[in-house]
Amino acid sequence: QVQLVQSGGGSVQAGGSLRLSCVPSGSTRALLGWFRQAPGKEREAVAAILVGSNRYYADSVKGRFTISQDNGNNTLHLQMNSLKPEDTAMYYCAAAPYWYGRWSDARDYNYWGQGTQVTVSS
């Protein structure tokens, strides 16, 4: 069993920055990711990190968002810079126990954080 506890988020004006954090606990996981869901839209993958290896980003956030993981306590972060109103959504961290050769399919992630709201005003 894996538990994910999120923190961070909030409201910011366009062009600003926010940082999300997610503390995983429990059994091992191969892939950690961030997803977001805006009202009336489907959940979409934002970024992911294959533990100890590659990082992946959605085209819409490349160059603006950075996913990272602390070596000491395994905390997952999402640094979000140059935020846009279209980044407004509920953000979720997620953990997948296995690597299936893909990073953005929500069905691969068995465990989810509680969600945190990010609101970007124009």
Coordinates of N, CA and C in Angstrom, one line a residue:
Q1 N 0.8 -1.2 0.0 CA 0.0 0.0 0.0 C 0.9 1.2 0.0
V2 N 0.5 2.2 -0.8 CA 1.3 3.5 -0.9 C 0.3 4.6 -0.6
Q3 N 0.8 5.5 0.3 CA 0.0 6.7 0.6 C 0.8 7.9 0.0
L4 N 0.0 8.9 -0.5 CA 0.6 10.1 -1.1 C -0.1 11.3 -0.4
V5 N 0.7 12.1 0.2 CA 0.2 13.3 0.9 C 0.7 14.5 0.2
Q6 N -0.2 15.3 -0.3 CA 0.2 16.5 -1.1 C 0.2 17.8 -0.3
S7 N 1.0 18.7 -0.7 CA 1.0 20.1 -0.1 C 1.3 21.1 -1.2
G8 N 1.1 22.3 -0.9 CA 1.4 23.4 -1.9 C 0.2 23.8 -2.7
G9 N 0.4 24.5 -3.8 CA -0.7 25.0 -4.6 C -1.2 26.3 -4.1
G10 N -2.3 26.8 -4.6 CA -2.9 28.0 -4.2 C -3.2 28.9 -5.4
S11 N -3.3 30.2 -5.2 CA -3.6 31.1 -6.2 C -2.5 32.0 -6.6
V12 N -2.4 32.3 -7.9 CA -1.3 33.2 -8.3 C -1.7 33.9 -9.6
Q13 N -1.1 35.0 -9.9 CA -1.4 35.7 -11.1 C -0.5 35.1 -12.3
A14 N -1.0 35.3 -13.5 CA -0.3 34.7 -14.6 C 1.1 35.2 -14.6
G15 N 2.0 34.3 -15.0 CA 3.4 34.6 -14.9 C 4.1 34.2 -13.6
G16 N 3.3 33.9 -12.6 CA 3.9 33.6 -11.3 C 4.3 32.1 -11.2
S17 N 4.7 31.8 -10.0 CA 5.2 30.4 -9.8 C 4.6 29.8 -8.6
L18 N 4.5 28.5 -8.6 CA 4.0 27.7 -7.4 C 4.8 26.4 -7.4
R19 N 4.8 25.8 -6.2 CA 5.5 24.5 -6.1 C 4.6 23.6 -5.3
L20 N 4.4 22.4 -5.9 CA 3.6 21.3 -5.3 C 4.6 20.3 -4.8
S21 N 4.2 19.7 -3.7 CA 5.0 18.6 -3.1 C 4.1 17.4 -2.8
C22 N 4.7 16.3 -2.7 CA 4.0 15.0 -2.5 C 4.9 14.1 -1.8
V23 N 4.5 13.6 -0.6 CA 5.3 12.7 0.2 C 4.7 11.3 0.0
P24 N 5.5 10.4 -0.6 CA 5.0 9.0 -0.7 C 5.5 8.2 0.4
S25 N 4.7 7.2 0.9 CA 5.1 6.3 1.9 C 4.5 4.9 1.5
G26 N 5.1 3.9 2.1 CA 4.6 2.6 1.9 C 5.6 1.8 0.9
S27 N 5.0 0.9 0.1 CA 5.8 0.0 -0.7 C 6.5 0.8 -1.9
T28 N 7.4 0.1 -2.5 CA 8.1 0.7 -3.6 C 7.2 1.0 -4.8
R29 N 7.6 2.0 -5.6 CA 6.9 2.3 -6.8 C 7.9 2.7 -7.9
A30 N 7.6 2.4 -9.1 CA 8.5 2.6 -10.2 C 8.4 4.0 -10.8
L31 N 7.2 4.6 -10.8 CA 6.9 5.8 -11.5 C 6.0 6.7 -10.7
L32 N 6.5 8.0 -10.6 CA 5.7 9.0 -9.9 C 5.3 10.1 -10.8
G33 N 4.1 10.5 -10.7 CA 3.7 11.5 -11.7 C 2.7 12.5 -11.1
W34 N 2.5 13.6 -11.9 CA 1.5 14.6 -11.6 C 0.5 14.6 -12.7
F35 N -0.8 14.7 -12.3 CA -1.9 14.9 -13.2 C -2.7 16.1 -12.8
R36 N -3.5 16.6 -13.7 CA -4.4 17.7 -13.4 C -5.7 17.5 -14.0
Q37 N -6.7 18.1 -13.4 CA -8.1 18.0 -14.0 C -8.8 19.4 -13.8
A38 N -9.1 20.0 -14.9 CA -9.9 21.2 -14.8 C -11.4 20.9 -14.9
P39 N -12.2 21.8 -14.4 CA -13.7 21.5 -14.4 C -14.2 21.3 -15.8
G40 N -14.9 20.2 -16.0 CA -15.5 19.8 -17.2 C -14.5 19.2 -18.2
K41 N -13.3 18.9 -17.8 CA -12.3 18.3 -18.6 C -11.8 17.0 -18.1
E42 N -11.2 16.2 -18.9 CA -10.6 14.9 -18.5 C -9.3 15.2 -17.7
R43 N -9.0 14.2 -16.9 CA -7.7 14.3 -16.2 C -6.6 14.1 -17.2
E44 N -5.6 14.9 -17.1 CA -4.4 14.9 -18.1 C -3.1 14.7 -17.3
A45 N -2.2 14.0 -17.9 CA -0.9 13.9 -17.4 C -0.1 15.2 -17.6
V46 N 0.6 15.5 -16.5 CA 1.5 16.8 -16.6 C 2.9 16.4 -16.7
A47 N 3.4 15.6 -15.8 CA 4.8 15.2 -15.7 C 5.0 13.9 -14.9
A48 N 6.1 13.3 -15.1 CA 6.4 12.0 -14.4 C 7.8 11.8 -14.3
I49 N 8.2 11.0 -13.3 CA 9.6 10.7 -13.2 C 9.7 9.2 -13.0
L50 N 10.5 8.5 -13.8 CA 10.8 7.1 -13.6 C 11.9 7.1 -12.5
V51 N 11.6 6.5 -11.4 CA 12.4 6.6 -10.3 C 13.9 6.3 -10.6
G52 N 14.7 7.2 -10.3 CA 16.1 7.0 -10.6 C 16.5 7.2 -12.1
S53 N 15.6 7.7 -12.9 CA 15.9 7.7 -14.3 C 15.3 8.9 -15.0
N54 N 14.5 8.7 -16.0 CA 14.0 9.7 -16.9 C 12.9 10.6 -16.3
R55 N 12.8 11.8 -16.9 CA 11.6 12.6 -16.6 C 10.8 12.9 -17.8
Y56 N 9.5 13.0 -17.7 CA 8.7 13.2 -18.8 C 7.7 14.4 -18.6
Y57 N 7.4 15.1 -19.7 CA 6.5 16.3 -19.5 C 5.5 16.3 -20.7
A58 N 4.4 16.8 -20.3 CA 3.4 17.1 -21.4 C 3.9 18.3 -22.2
D59 N 3.6 18.4 -23.5 CA 4.0 19.5 -24.3 C 3.6 20.8 -23.8
S60 N 2.4 20.8 -23.2 CA 1.9 22.1 -22.7 C 2.6 22.7 -21.5
V61 N 3.5 21.9 -20.9 CA 4.2 22.5 -19.7 C 5.7 22.4 -19.9
K62 N 6.2 21.8 -21.0 CA 7.6 21.8 -21.2 C 8.3 23.1 -21.2
G63 N 9.4 23.2 -20.4 CA 10.1 24.5 -20.3 C 9.6 25.4 -19.2
R64 N 8.4 25.0 -18.6 CA 7.8 25.8 -17.6 C 7.8 25.1 -16.2
F65 N 7.5 23.8 -16.3 CA 7.4 22.9 -15.1 C 8.6 22.0 -15.0
T66 N 8.9 21.7 -13.8 CA 10.0 20.8 -13.5 C 9.6 19.8 -12.4
I67 N 9.7 18.6 -12.7 CA 9.4 17.5 -11.7 C 10.8 17.0 -11.1
S68 N 10.8 16.8 -9.8 CA 12.0 16.4 -9.2 C 11.6 15.5 -8.0
Q69 N 12.6 14.8 -7.5 CA 12.4 14.0 -6.3 C 13.6 14.1 -5.4
D70 N 13.3 14.4 -4.1 CA 14.4 14.5 -3.1 C 15.0 13.1 -2.9
N71 N 16.3 13.0 -2.9 CA 17.0 11.7 -2.7 C 16.8 11.2 -1.2
G72 N 16.8 12.2 -0.3 CA 16.7 11.8 1.1 C 15.4 11.2 1.5
N73 N 14.3 11.9 1.3 CA 13.0 11.5 1.8 C 12.0 11.1 0.7
N74 N 12.5 11.1 -0.5 CA 11.7 10.7 -1.7 C 10.5 11.6 -2.0
T75 N 10.5 12.8 -1.4 CA 9.4 13.7 -1.7 C 9.4 14.1 -3.1
L76 N 8.3 14.1 -3.7 CA 8.1 14.5 -5.1 C 7.7 16.0 -5.2
H77 N 8.3 16.7 -6.1 CA 8.0 18.1 -6.3 C 7.6 18.4 -7.7
L78 N 6.8 19.4 -7.9 CA 6.5 20.0 -9.2 C 6.6 21.5 -9.1
Q79 N 7.7 22.0 -9.6 CA 7.9 23.4 -9.7 C 7.3 24.0 -10.9
M80 N 6.4 24.9 -10.7 CA 5.6 25.5 -11.9 C 5.9 26.9 -12.0
N81 N 6.5 27.3 -13.1 CA 6.9 28.7 -13.4 C 6.1 29.2 -14.6
S82 N 6.1 30.5 -14.8 CA 5.4 31.1 -16.0 C 4.0 30.5 -16.1
L83 N 3.3 30.5 -15.0 CA 2.0 29.9 -15.0 C 1.0 30.7 -15.9
K84 N 0.1 30.0 -16.5 CA -0.9 30.6 -17.3 C -2.3 30.2 -16.8
P85 N -3.3 31.0 -17.1 CA -4.7 30.7 -16.7 C -5.1 29.3 -17.0
E86 N -4.7 28.8 -18.2 CA -5.1 27.5 -18.6 C -4.4 26.4 -17.7
D87 N -3.5 26.7 -16.8 CA -2.9 25.8 -15.9 C -3.8 25.6 -14.7
T88 N -4.9 26.4 -14.6 CA -5.8 26.2 -13.5 C -6.5 24.9 -13.5
A89 N -6.3 24.2 -12.4 CA -6.9 22.8 -12.3 C -6.6 22.3 -10.8
M90 N -7.2 21.1 -10.6 CA -6.9 20.4 -9.4 C -5.7 19.5 -9.8
Y91 N -4.7 19.5 -9.0 CA -3.5 18.7 -9.3 C -3.3 17.5 -8.4
Y92 N -3.0 16.4 -9.0 CA -2.9 15.2 -8.2 C -1.5 14.5 -8.4
C93 N -0.9 14.1 -7.4 CA 0.3 13.2 -7.6 C -0.2 11.8 -7.6
A94 N 0.6 10.9 -8.2 CA 0.2 9.5 -8.4 C 1.4 8.7 -8.4
A95 N 1.2 7.4 -8.1 CA 2.3 6.4 -8.1 C 1.9 5.2 -8.8
A96 N 2.8 4.7 -9.6 CA 2.6 3.4 -10.3 C 3.6 2.4 -9.8
P97 N 3.2 1.2 -9.5 CA 4.2 0.2 -9.0 C 5.1 -0.4 -10.1
Y98 N 4.6 -0.3 -11.3 CA 5.4 -0.9 -12.4 C 5.5 0.1 -13.5
W99 N 6.6 -0.2 -14.3 CA 6.8 0.7 -15.5 C 6.4 -0.2 -16.7
Y100 N 5.4 0.4 -17.5 CA 4.9 -0.3 -18.6 C 5.4 0.3 -19.9
G101 N 6.4 1.1 -19.8 CA 7.0 1.7 -21.0 C 6.2 3.0 -21.5
R102 N 5.4 3.5 -20.6 CA 4.6 4.7 -20.9 C 4.4 5.5 -19.6
W103 N 4.2 6.8 -19.7 CA 4.1 7.6 -18.4 C 2.8 8.3 -18.2
S104 N 2.0 8.5 -19.3 CA 0.9 9.4 -19.2 C -0.4 8.7 -19.1
D105 N -0.5 7.4 -19.0 CA -1.7 6.7 -18.9 C -2.1 6.6 -17.4
A106 N -3.2 7.2 -17.0 CA -3.7 7.3 -15.6 C -4.0 5.9 -15.1
R107 N -4.3 5.0 -16.0 CA -4.7 3.6 -15.6 C -3.5 2.8 -15.0
D108 N -2.3 3.3 -15.3 CA -1.2 2.6 -14.8 C -0.9 3.0 -13.3
Y109 N -1.5 4.1 -12.9 CA -1.2 4.6 -11.5 C -2.2 4.0 -10.6
N110 N -1.7 3.3 -9.6 CA -2.7 2.7 -8.6 C -3.0 3.6 -7.4
Y111 N -2.1 4.5 -7.2 CA -2.3 5.3 -5.9 C -2.3 6.8 -6.3
W112 N -3.1 7.5 -5.5 CA -3.3 8.9 -5.8 C -3.3 9.8 -4.6
G113 N -2.8 11.0 -4.7 CA -2.9 11.9 -3.6 C -4.3 12.5 -3.5
Q114 N -4.4 13.4 -2.5 CA -5.8 13.9 -2.2 C -6.1 15.1 -3.1
G115 N -5.2 15.6 -3.9 CA -5.4 16.7 -4.8 C -5.2 18.1 -4.1
T116 N -4.7 19.0 -4.9 CA -4.5 20.4 -4.5 C -4.9 21.3 -5.6
Q117 N -5.6 22.4 -5.2 CA -6.0 23.3 -6.3 C -5.0 24.3 -6.6
V118 N -4.8 24.5 -7.9 CA -4.0 25.6 -8.5 C -4.9 26.5 -9.3
T119 N -4.8 27.8 -9.0 CA -5.7 28.8 -9.7 C -4.8 29.9 -10.2
V120 N -4.8 30.1 -11.5 CA -4.0 31.2 -12.1 C -4.9 32.2 -12.7
S121 N -4.8 33.4 -12.2 CA -5.7 34.5 -12.7 C -4.9 35.3 -13.8
S122 N -5.7 35.9 -14.7 CA -5.1 36.7 -15.8 C -4.9 38.1 -15.4

